[in-house]
Amino acid sequence: MPHPYSSRKVLVTGGAGFIGSHVADALIAEGANVHVLDNLEGGRLENIPDAAVFHEMDIRDPAVATLFEEEKFAAMVHLAAQMDVRKSVADPAFDAQVNVLGLLNLLEAGRANGLEMVVFTSTGGAIYGDPDPNVNGGGPQPESHPELPASPYGITKLVSEHYLRFFDAAHSLPYVALRFANVYGPRQNPHGEAGVVAIFTERLLRGEQPVINGPGKQTRDYVFVGDVVKAVVSALAFAGSDVINIGTGIETDVNELFEHLNRLTGGRAEEKHGPGMPGEQQRSVLDASYAADVLGWRPEVALADGLAETVAWFKARRDNAPASGITDPVS
Ligand code: NAD
């Protein structure tokens, strides 16, 4: 059966970025007429598929309204964001300008111009914080887990979900907010929630020694970008509005992650530890059984396989860097 947005116009904000560019690829493969809106702040032109129409624009720009008026998008996958947790702590006002006012700019333009569906890329880890021992025995966190964002980034993602609920109630604009775990894979950068994968891989490929913060027992739920994209494509076809976790339910600590990446890059580095990061979240793991029920979504790529694909991509980019002029993201 063709996808409901096959042959229709879908706007992918942040489509020059890591996850957004994979989403744009997948929607083009589904036959959608994909438009990408990105200010290239963190994204790269070479990530945007040739078949997509590119609008170089900031989501806060008043010109967004004119773009929606002219293009009459049927659906929007909203990924453009200030997505650096540390930057959100250093400059909460900037984080809110991009993540809250940018979203409102898009939603106002959308509701005035016949937008039919929004898929929003939210976060599990930054909204729930450490697992509550009284929920699911302190194991994988369901959507009903208390929401205690510890950073302005987590706060603006949660506020965004509330605005989406408001636009649905007030203007009949349905949405699915996908609360991602830590997404890794080809094209990722060091700033996202799974940035450690990019940082360690780059260092190991350069023959440098990565340093693990503290004892390395901090856990995260690493989900492969290819799996996440399948969730986005299914969510776009979802009838109704909802908030849905997307993760693997598996916790991996930094030492294990280092072990995988060291092996995949030749196994020459030592496990070296530095001082811990004060206030760092210790654990994060999502229960995605609701996604299985309502979207039929399950993660398919095992961590070892996803990391092998990721390392192969970083290696190929490194080998091609002088010719393509791509700069190293970790300085
Ligand atoms: P990314 O930085 O690769 O992509 C974000 C894109 O948004 C970039 O191309 C950037 O240029 C663009 N952008 C930023 N500010 C903009 C603005 N003001 N106007 C227009 N474009 C702008 O990051 P990513 O990891 O692909 O994240 C995509 C989305 O997924 C974000 O909303 C992020 O919060 C969310 N998310 C990511 C993870 C993860 O682990 N990577 C986890 C949870 C949620």
Short mmCIF file of C-alpha atoms and ligand atoms in Angstrom, two decimals, residues 14-20 37-44 57-60 78-83 98 121-123 153 157 180-183 189 192-194, ligand 1:
data_model
loop_
_atom_site.label_atom_id
_atom_site.label_comp_id
_atom_site.label_asym_id
_atom_site.label_seq_id
_atom_site.Cartn_x
_atom_site.Cartn_y
_atom_site.Cartn_z
CA GLY A 14 16.33 20.24 9.93
CA GLY A 15 16.60 18.05 6.82
CA ALA A 16 20.27 18.98 6.32
CA GLY A 17 21.07 17.49 9.73
CA PHE A 18 21.83 13.99 10.93
CA ILE A 19 18.40 12.45 11.53
CA GLY A 20 16.53 14.85 9.21
CA LEU A 37 13.93 23.82 5.50
CA ASP A 38 17.25 24.34 7.29
CA ASN A 39 19.47 27.31 8.19
CA LEU A 40 22.61 25.11 7.87
CA GLU A 41 23.67 26.07 11.38
CA GLY A 42 24.56 22.47 12.19
CA GLY A 43 23.46 20.73 9.00
CA ARG A 44 25.39 20.23 5.80
CA MET A 57 15.75 29.55 6.09
CA ASP A 58 15.61 29.90 9.87
CA ILE A 59 12.50 28.43 11.53
CA ARG A 60 12.13 31.78 13.40
CA HIS A 78 9.90 19.01 12.56
CA LEU A 79 13.51 18.22 13.48
CA ALA A 80 15.23 21.64 13.32
CA ALA A 81 16.26 22.53 16.84
CA GLN A 82 18.83 23.86 19.21
CA MET A 83 19.74 20.32 20.26
CA VAL A 98 14.74 28.37 18.53
CA THR A 121 11.12 14.88 17.31
CA SER A 122 11.15 15.03 21.08
CA THR A 123 13.42 13.34 23.61
CA TYR A 153 16.68 21.66 26.25
CA LYS A 157 11.03 19.83 24.18
CA PHE A 180 13.74 9.45 20.96
CA ALA A 181 16.40 7.69 22.99
CA ASN A 182 20.06 8.41 22.04
CA VAL A 183 20.23 8.24 18.26
CA ASN A 189 27.65 14.97 14.83
CA GLY A 192 23.53 15.42 19.87
CA GLU A 193 22.37 13.17 22.68
CA ALA A 194 24.53 10.29 21.40
P1 NAD B 1 21.30 17.97 13.84
O1 NAD B 1 22.00 19.13 14.46
O2 NAD B 1 22.12 17.07 12.98
O3 NAD B 1 20.05 18.49 13.03
C1 NAD B 1 19.38 19.66 13.36
C2 NAD B 1 19.22 20.47 12.10
O4 NAD B 1 18.45 21.63 12.40
C3 NAD B 1 20.55 20.96 11.51
O5 NAD B 1 20.60 20.65 10.14
C4 NAD B 1 20.51 22.46 11.74
O6 NAD B 1 21.20 23.20 10.73
C5 NAD B 1 19.03 22.75 11.75
N1 NAD B 1 18.69 23.94 12.51
C6 NAD B 1 19.11 24.27 13.76
N2 NAD B 1 18.58 25.44 14.13
C7 NAD B 1 17.80 25.86 13.09
C8 NAD B 1 16.99 27.01 12.88
N3 NAD B 1 16.89 27.96 13.81
N4 NAD B 1 16.34 27.12 11.70
C9 NAD B 1 16.45 26.16 10.75
N5 NAD B 1 17.20 25.06 10.90
C10 NAD B 1 17.87 24.92 12.07
O7 NAD B 1 20.60 17.14 15.03
P2 NAD B 1 19.90 15.71 15.05
O8 NAD B 1 20.65 14.88 16.02
O9 NAD B 1 19.66 15.22 13.68
O10 NAD B 1 18.52 16.08 15.75
C11 NAD B 1 17.32 16.26 15.03
C12 NAD B 1 16.17 16.38 16.01
O11 NAD B 1 16.04 15.20 16.78
C13 NAD B 1 16.34 17.53 17.01
O12 NAD B 1 15.08 18.14 17.18
C14 NAD B 1 16.77 16.83 18.27
O13 NAD B 1 16.39 17.55 19.43
C15 NAD B 1 16.00 15.53 18.16
N6 NAD B 1 16.61 14.45 18.96
C16 NAD B 1 17.85 13.99 18.63
C17 NAD B 1 18.42 12.99 19.42
C18 NAD B 1 19.80 12.42 19.11
O14 NAD B 1 20.26 11.55 19.83
N7 NAD B 1 20.48 12.90 18.05
C19 NAD B 1 17.73 12.48 20.51
C20 NAD B 1 16.46 13.00 20.82
C21 NAD B 1 15.91 13.98 20.02
#
